[in-house]
Structure formats: structure tokens, C-alpha cells
PDB file of C-alpha atoms in Angstrom:
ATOM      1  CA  UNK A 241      10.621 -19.989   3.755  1.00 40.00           C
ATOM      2  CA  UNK A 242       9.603 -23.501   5.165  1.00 40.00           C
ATOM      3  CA  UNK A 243      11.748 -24.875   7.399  1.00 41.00           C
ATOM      4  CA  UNK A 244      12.408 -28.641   7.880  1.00 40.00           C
ATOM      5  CA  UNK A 245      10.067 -30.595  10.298  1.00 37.00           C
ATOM      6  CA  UNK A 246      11.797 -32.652  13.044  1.00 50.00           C
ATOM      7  CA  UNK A 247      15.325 -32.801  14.901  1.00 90.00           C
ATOM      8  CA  UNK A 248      17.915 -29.749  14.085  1.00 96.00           C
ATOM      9  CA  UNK A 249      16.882 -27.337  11.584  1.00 97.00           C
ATOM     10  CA  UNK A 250      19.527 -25.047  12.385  1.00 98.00           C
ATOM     11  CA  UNK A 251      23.119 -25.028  13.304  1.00 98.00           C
ATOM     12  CA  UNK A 252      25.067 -21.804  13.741  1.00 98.00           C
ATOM     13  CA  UNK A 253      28.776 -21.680  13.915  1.00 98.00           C
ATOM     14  CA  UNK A 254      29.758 -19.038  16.748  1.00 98.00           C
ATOM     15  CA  UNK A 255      33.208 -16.694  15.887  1.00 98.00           C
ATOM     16  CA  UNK A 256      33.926 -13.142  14.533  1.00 98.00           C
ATOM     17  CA  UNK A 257      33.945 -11.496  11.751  1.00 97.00           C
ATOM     18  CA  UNK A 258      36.998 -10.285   9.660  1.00 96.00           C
ATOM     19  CA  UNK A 259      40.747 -11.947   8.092  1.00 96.00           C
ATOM     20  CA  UNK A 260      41.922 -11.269  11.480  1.00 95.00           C
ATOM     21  CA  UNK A 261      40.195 -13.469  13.561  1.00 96.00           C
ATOM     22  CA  UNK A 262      39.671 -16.122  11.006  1.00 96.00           C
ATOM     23  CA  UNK A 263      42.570 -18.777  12.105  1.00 95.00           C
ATOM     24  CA  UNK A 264      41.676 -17.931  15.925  1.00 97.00           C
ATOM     25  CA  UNK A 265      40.715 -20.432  18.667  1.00 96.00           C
ATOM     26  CA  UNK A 266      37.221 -18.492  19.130  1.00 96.00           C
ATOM     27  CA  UNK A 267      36.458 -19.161  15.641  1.00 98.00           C
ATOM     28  CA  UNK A 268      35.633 -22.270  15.723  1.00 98.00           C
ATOM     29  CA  UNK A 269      32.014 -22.598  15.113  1.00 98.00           C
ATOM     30  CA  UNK A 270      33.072 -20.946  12.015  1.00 98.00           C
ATOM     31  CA  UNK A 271      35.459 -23.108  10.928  1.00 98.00           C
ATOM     32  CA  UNK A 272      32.780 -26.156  11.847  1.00 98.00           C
ATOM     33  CA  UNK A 273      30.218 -24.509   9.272  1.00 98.00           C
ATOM     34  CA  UNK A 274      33.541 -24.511   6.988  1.00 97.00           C
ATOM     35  CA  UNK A 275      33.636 -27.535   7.292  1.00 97.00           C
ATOM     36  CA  UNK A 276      29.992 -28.840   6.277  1.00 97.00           C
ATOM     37  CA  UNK A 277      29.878 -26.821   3.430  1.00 96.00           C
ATOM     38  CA  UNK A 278      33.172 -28.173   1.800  1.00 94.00           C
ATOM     39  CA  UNK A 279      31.893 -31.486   1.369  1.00 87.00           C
ATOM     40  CA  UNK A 280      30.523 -32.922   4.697  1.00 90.00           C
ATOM     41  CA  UNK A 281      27.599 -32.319   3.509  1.00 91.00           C
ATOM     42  CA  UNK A 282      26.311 -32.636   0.089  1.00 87.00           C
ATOM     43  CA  UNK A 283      28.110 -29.593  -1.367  1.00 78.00           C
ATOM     44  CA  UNK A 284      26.894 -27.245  -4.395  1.00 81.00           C
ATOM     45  CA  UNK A 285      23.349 -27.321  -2.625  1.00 88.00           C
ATOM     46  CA  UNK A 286      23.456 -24.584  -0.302  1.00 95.00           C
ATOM     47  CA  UNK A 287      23.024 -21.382  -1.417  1.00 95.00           C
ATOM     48  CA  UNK A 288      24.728 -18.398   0.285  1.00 96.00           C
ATOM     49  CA  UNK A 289      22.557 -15.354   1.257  1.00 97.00           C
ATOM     50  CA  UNK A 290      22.853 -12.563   3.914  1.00 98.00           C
ATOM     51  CA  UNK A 291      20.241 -11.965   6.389  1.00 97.00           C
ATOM     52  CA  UNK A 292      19.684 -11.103  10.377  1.00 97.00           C
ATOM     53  CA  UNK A 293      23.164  -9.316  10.287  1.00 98.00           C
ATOM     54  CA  UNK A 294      24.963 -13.406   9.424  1.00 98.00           C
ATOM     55  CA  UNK A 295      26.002 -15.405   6.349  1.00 98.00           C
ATOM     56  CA  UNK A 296      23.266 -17.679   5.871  1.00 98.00           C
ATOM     57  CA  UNK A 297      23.099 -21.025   3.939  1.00 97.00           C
ATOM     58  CA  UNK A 298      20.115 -22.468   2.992  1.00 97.00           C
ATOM     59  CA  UNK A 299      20.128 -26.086   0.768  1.00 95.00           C
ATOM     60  CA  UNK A 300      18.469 -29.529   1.871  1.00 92.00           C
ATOM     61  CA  UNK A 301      19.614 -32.636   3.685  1.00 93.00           C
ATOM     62  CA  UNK A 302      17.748 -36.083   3.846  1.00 89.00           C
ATOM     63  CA  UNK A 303      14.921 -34.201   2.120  1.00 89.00           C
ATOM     64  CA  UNK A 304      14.480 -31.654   4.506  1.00 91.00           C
ATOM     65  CA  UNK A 305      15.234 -28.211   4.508  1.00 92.00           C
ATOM     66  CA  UNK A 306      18.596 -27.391   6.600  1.00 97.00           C
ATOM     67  CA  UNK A 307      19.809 -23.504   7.244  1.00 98.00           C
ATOM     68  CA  UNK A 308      23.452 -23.291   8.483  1.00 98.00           C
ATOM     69  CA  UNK A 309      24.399 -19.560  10.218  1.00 98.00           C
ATOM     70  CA  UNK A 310      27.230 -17.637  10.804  1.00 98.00           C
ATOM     71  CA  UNK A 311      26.489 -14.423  12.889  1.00 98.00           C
ATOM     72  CA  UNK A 312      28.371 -11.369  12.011  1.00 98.00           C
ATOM     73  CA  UNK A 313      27.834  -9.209  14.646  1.00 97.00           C
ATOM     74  CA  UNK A 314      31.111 -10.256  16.977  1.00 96.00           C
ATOM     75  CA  UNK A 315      30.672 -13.151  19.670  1.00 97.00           C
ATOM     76  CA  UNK A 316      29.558 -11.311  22.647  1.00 97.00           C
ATOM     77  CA  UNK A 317      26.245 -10.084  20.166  1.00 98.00           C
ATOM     78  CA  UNK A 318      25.499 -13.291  18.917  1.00 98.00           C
ATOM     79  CA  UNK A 319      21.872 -13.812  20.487  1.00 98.00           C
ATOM     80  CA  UNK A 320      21.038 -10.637  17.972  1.00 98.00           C
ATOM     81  CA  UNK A 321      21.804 -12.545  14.926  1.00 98.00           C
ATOM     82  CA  UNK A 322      20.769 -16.200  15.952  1.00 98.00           C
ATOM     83  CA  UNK A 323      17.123 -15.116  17.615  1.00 98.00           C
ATOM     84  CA  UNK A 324      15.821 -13.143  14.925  1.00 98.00           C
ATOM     85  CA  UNK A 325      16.354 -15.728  12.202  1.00 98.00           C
ATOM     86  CA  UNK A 326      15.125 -18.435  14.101  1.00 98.00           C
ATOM     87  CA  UNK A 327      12.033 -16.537  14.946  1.00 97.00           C
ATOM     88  CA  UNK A 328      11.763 -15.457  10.910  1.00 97.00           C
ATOM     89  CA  UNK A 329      11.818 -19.255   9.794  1.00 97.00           C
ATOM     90  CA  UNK A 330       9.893 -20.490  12.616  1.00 97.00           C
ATOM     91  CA  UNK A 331      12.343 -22.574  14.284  1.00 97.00           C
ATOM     92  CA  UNK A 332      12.135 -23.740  17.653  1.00 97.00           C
ATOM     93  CA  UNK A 333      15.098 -23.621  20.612  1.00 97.00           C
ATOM     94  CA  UNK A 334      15.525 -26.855  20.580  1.00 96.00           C
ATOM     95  CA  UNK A 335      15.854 -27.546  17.243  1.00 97.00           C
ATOM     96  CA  UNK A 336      19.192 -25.394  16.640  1.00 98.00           C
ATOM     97  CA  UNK A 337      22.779 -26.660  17.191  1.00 98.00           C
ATOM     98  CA  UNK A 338      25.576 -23.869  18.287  1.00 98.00           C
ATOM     99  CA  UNK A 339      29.248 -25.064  17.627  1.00 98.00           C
ATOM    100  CA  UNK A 340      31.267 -23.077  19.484  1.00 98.00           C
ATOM    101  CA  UNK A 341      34.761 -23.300  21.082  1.00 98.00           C
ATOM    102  CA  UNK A 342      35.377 -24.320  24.801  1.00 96.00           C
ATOM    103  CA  UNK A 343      38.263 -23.584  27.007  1.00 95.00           C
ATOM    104  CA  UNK A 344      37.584 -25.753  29.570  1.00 93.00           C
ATOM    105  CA  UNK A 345      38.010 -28.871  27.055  1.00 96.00           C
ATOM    106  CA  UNK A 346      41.798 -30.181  26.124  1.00 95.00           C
ATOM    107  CA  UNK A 347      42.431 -28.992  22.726  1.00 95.00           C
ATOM    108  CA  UNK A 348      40.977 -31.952  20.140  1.00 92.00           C
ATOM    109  CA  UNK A 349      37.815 -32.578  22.772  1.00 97.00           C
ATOM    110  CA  UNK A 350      34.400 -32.505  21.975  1.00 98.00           C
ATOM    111  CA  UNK A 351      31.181 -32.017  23.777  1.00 98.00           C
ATOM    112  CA  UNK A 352      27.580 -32.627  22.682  1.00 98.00           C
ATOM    113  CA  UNK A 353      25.007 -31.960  25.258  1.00 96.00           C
ATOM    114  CA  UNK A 354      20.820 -30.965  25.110  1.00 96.00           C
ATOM    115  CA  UNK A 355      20.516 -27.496  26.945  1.00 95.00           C
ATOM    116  CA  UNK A 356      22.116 -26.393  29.874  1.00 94.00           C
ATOM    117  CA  UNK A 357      24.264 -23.147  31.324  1.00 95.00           C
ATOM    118  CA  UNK A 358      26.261 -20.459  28.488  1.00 95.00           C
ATOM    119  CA  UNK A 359      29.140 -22.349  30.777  1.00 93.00           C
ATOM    120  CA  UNK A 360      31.011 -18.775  30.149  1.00 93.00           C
ATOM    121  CA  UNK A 361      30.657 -18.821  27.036  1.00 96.00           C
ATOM    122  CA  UNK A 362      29.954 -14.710  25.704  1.00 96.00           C
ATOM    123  CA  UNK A 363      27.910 -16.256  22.571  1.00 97.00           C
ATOM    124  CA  UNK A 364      26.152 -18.461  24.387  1.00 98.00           C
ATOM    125  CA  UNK A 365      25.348 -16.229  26.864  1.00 98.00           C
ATOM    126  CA  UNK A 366      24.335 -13.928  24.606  1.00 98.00           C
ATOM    127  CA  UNK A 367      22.002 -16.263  22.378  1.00 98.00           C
ATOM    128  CA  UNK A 368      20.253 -17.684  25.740  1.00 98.00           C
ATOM    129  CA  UNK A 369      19.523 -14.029  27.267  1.00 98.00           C
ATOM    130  CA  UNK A 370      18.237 -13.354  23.230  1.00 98.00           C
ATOM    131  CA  UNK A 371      15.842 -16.174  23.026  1.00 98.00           C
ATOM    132  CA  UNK A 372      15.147 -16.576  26.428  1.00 97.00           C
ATOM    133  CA  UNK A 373      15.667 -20.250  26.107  1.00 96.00           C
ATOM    134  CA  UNK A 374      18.461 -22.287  27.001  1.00 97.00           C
ATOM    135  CA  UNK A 375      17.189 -25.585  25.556  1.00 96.00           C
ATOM    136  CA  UNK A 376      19.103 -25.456  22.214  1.00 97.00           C
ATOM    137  CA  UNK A 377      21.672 -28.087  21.301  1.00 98.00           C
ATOM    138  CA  UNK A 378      25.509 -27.395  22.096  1.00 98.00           C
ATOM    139  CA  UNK A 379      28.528 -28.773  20.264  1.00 98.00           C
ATOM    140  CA  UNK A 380      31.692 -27.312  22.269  1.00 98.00           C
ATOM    141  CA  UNK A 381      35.224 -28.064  20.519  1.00 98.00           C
ATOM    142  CA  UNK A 382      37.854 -27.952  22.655  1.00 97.00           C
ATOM    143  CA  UNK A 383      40.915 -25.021  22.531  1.00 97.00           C
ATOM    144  CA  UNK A 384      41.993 -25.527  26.429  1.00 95.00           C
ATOM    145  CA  UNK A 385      43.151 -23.227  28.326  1.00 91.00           C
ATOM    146  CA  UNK A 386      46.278 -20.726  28.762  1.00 89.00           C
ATOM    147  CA  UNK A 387      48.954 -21.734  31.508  1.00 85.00           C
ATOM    148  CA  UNK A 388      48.743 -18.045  31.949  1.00 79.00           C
ATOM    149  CA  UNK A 389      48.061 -14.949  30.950  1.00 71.00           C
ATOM    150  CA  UNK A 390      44.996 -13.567  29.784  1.00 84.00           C
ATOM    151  CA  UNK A 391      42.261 -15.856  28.327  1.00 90.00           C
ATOM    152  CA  UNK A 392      41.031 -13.154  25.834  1.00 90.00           C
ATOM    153  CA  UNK A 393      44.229 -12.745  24.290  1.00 92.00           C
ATOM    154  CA  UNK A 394      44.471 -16.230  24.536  1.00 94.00           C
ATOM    155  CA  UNK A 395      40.971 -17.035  22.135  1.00 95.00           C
ATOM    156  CA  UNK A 396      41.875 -15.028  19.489  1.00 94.00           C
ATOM    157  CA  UNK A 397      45.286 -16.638  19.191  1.00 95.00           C
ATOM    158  CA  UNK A 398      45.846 -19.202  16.555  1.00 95.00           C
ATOM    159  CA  UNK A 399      47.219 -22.779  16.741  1.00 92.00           C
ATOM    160  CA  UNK A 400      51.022 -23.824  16.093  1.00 88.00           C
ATOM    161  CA  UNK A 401      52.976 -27.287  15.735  1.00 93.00           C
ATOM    162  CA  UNK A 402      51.134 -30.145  17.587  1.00 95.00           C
ATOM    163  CA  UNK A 403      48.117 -28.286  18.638  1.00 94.00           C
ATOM    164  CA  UNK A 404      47.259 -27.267  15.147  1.00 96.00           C
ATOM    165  CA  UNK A 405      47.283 -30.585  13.833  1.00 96.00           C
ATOM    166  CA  UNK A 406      45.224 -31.380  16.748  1.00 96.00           C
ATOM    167  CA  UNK A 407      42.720 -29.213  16.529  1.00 97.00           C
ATOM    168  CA  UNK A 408      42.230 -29.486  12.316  1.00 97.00           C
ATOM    169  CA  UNK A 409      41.533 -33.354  13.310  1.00 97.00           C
ATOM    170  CA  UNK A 410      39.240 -32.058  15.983  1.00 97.00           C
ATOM    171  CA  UNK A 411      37.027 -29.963  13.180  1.00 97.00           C
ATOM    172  CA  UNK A 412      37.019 -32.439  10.729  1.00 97.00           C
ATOM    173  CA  UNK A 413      35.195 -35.250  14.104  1.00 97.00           C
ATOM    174  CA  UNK A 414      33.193 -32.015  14.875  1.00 98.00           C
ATOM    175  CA  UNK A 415      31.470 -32.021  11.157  1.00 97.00           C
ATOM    176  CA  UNK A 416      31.192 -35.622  11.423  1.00 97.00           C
ATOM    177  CA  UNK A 417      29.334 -35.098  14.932  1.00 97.00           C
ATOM    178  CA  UNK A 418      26.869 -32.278  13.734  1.00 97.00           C
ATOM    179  CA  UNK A 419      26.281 -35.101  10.604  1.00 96.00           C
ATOM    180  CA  UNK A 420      25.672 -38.307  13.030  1.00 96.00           C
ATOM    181  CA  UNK A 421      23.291 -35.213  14.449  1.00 97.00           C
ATOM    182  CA  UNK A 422      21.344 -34.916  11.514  1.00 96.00           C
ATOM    183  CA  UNK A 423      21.746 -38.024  10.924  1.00 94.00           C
ATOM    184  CA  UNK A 424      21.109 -40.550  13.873  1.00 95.00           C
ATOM    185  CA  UNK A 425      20.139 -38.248  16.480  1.00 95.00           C
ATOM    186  CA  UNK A 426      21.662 -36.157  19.548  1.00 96.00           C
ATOM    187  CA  UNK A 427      21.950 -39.164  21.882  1.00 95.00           C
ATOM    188  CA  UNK A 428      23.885 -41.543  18.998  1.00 96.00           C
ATOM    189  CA  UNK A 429      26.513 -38.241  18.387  1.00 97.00           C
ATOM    190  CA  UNK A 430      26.692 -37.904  22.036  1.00 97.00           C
ATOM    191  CA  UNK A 431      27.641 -42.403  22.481  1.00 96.00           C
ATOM    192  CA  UNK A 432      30.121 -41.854  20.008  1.00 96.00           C
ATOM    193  CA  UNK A 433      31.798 -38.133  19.841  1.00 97.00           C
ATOM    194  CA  UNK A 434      32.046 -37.116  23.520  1.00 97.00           C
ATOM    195  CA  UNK A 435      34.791 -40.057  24.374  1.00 87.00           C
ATOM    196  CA  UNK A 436      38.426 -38.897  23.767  1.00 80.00           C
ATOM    197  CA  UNK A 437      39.231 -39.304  19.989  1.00 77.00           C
ATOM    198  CA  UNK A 438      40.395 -42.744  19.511  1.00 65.00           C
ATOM    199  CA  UNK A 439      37.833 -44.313  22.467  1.00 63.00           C
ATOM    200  CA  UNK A 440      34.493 -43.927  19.900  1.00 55.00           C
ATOM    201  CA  UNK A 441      32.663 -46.635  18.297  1.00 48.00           C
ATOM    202  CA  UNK A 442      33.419 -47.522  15.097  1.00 43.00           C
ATOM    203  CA  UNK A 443      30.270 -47.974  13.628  1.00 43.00           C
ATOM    204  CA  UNK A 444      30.140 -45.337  11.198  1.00 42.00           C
ATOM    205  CA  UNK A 445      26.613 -43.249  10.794  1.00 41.00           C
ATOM    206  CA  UNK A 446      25.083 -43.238   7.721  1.00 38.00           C
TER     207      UNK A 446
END
């Protein structure tokens, strides 16, 4: 299959597999690709297959062919899923965006950036040491962090009261971000998602 020529050609939604983990903080690349696919983007025009061990969905956008990914093989084994299909459709490092979750962000915070470090990050991590390039795009959503106890326990809790609210506002700016990506570029989603919600521009991307 072709893929599409220029900017992102693939975004993959980091999380775990299973009913169990679905409403957890370290699901939410998952819930980003959730997200897209229930209207952010054009919806009916990605079709749903399974390949290199993820859900994949394959459709168009702005006339060019888009693939959106959600590895299957548990977080700390993402690299396994996200470097084969890349290398399958011919897709470079730097043209794939991984939404993932972040616990050094306040809940409701996001962060675009071009490359840099897995920052922690067990997905991450895994998809740089897979590829063995860290120059893909990054869109972190914030979950914060635990006043105590243990941070694994802590990722695949859920939300409750004011954080929940917080966060579902926080996914809906994070599809909006990956579409200004598409859309306008890494640099105009950075100008205008990275402040704290409420301190963007206005001007809305087409």
C-alpha cells in the first residue's frame, strides 16, 4: 500500500490492550486515536484492519493517504508493533506522530515536540530502541503525577470528579492538535497547543 507523501503519515496511539485498562491514565494515546476516528476526522473513511500485532486504520485525509495505529502488544513492547509497520508501508521516523500519556505534565497539559529523549516513557523507549531513531514526532497528554505511592499503580488508574472532566477536555485539544498537525504543520500545533488551555490562539486551523 502507498503511503501519503509529505508531513505525518502515521500517528499511533500508545496504551494496552484489554476492558481493563481501557479508562486508564496510560491509555491515552488510545483514547486520542478514539478520538480522530469519531468524527475529528472525516469519519466512515477509515477502514479497520489488523496487522503488525495493532488495530490499524487506513482511510485518506486532504487527499493523502493517512494510517492511524494502535499497538497491541502492551506498552513496554510497543517498538515491535510500530517499527514493523512503518517499515512495511515505507514510512519514515519522522513522519509518524506517537500520542502518549506523560506524568510529568499537570493533568489537561499538552506537549508537541520534533524528536528528542523516550523522557521515561516504556513505549517510547521501546519504539526508539525498535527503529533506532528517535526523530519521530511526540504528542504527550498530561496525567501528572501521584503525591505518592507507586507510579505504576498510579497509570493504570482511571480519572474521578475534577480530573476526569479535565482530562476528557484535554483529549478532545489533543485530536484537535494531531489535526492542526496534519493540517498546518508541527510548528503551528506547537504556537498554539503547548500553552496552558485557555492561553492558545484563537485562530482556528482549517
Amino acid at each position: 500500500m502507498a503511503a501519503a507523501t509529505g508531513g505525518v503519515k502515521l500517528i499511533v496511539g500508545l496504551g494496552n490492550p484489554g476492558p481493563e485498562y481501557a479508562s486508564s491514565r496510560h491509555n491515552a494515546g488510545f483514547m486520542v486515536i478514539e478520538r480522530l476516528l469519531a468524527g475529528v476526522l472525516p469519519s466512515g473513511r477509515f477502514l479497520e484492519s489488523h496487522a503488525a500485532d495493532s488495530r490499524v486504520f487506513t482511510g485518506r485525509y486532504r487527499s493523502r493517504m493517512l494510517v492511524l495505529q494502535m499497538p497491541l502488544t502492551y506498552m513496554n513492547l510497543s517498538g515491535c508493533a510500530v517499527a514493523p509497520l512503518s517499515r512495511r508501508l515505507g514510512i519514515a521516523s519522522e513522519e509518524i506522530l506517537v500520542v502518549s500519556d506523560d506524568l510529568d505534565l499537570p493533568v489537561g497539559r499538552l506537549r508537541l515536540r520534533r524528536g528528542g529523549s523516550d523522557g521515561g516513557h516504556n513505549g517510547l523507549k521501546s519504539i526508539i530502541a525498535e527503529l533506532g531513531d528517535a526523530g519521530f514526532q511526540r504528542l504527550r497528554v498530561g496525567i501528572g503525577r501521584p503525591d505518592g505511592g507507586n507510579a505504576v499503580d498510579y497509570v493504570l488508574s482511571g480519572f474521578s470528579g475534577e480530573e476526569e472532566k479535565t482530562f476528557d477536555t484535554a483529549l478532545n485539544r489533543a485530536a484537535e492538535a494531531v489535526k492542526t498537525v496534519l493540517g498546518s504543520g508541527m510548528t503551528a500545533a506547537m504556537n498554539r497547543f503547548n500553552a496552558a488551555p485557555g492561553d492558545e490562539t484563537e485562530n482556528k486551523q482549517p
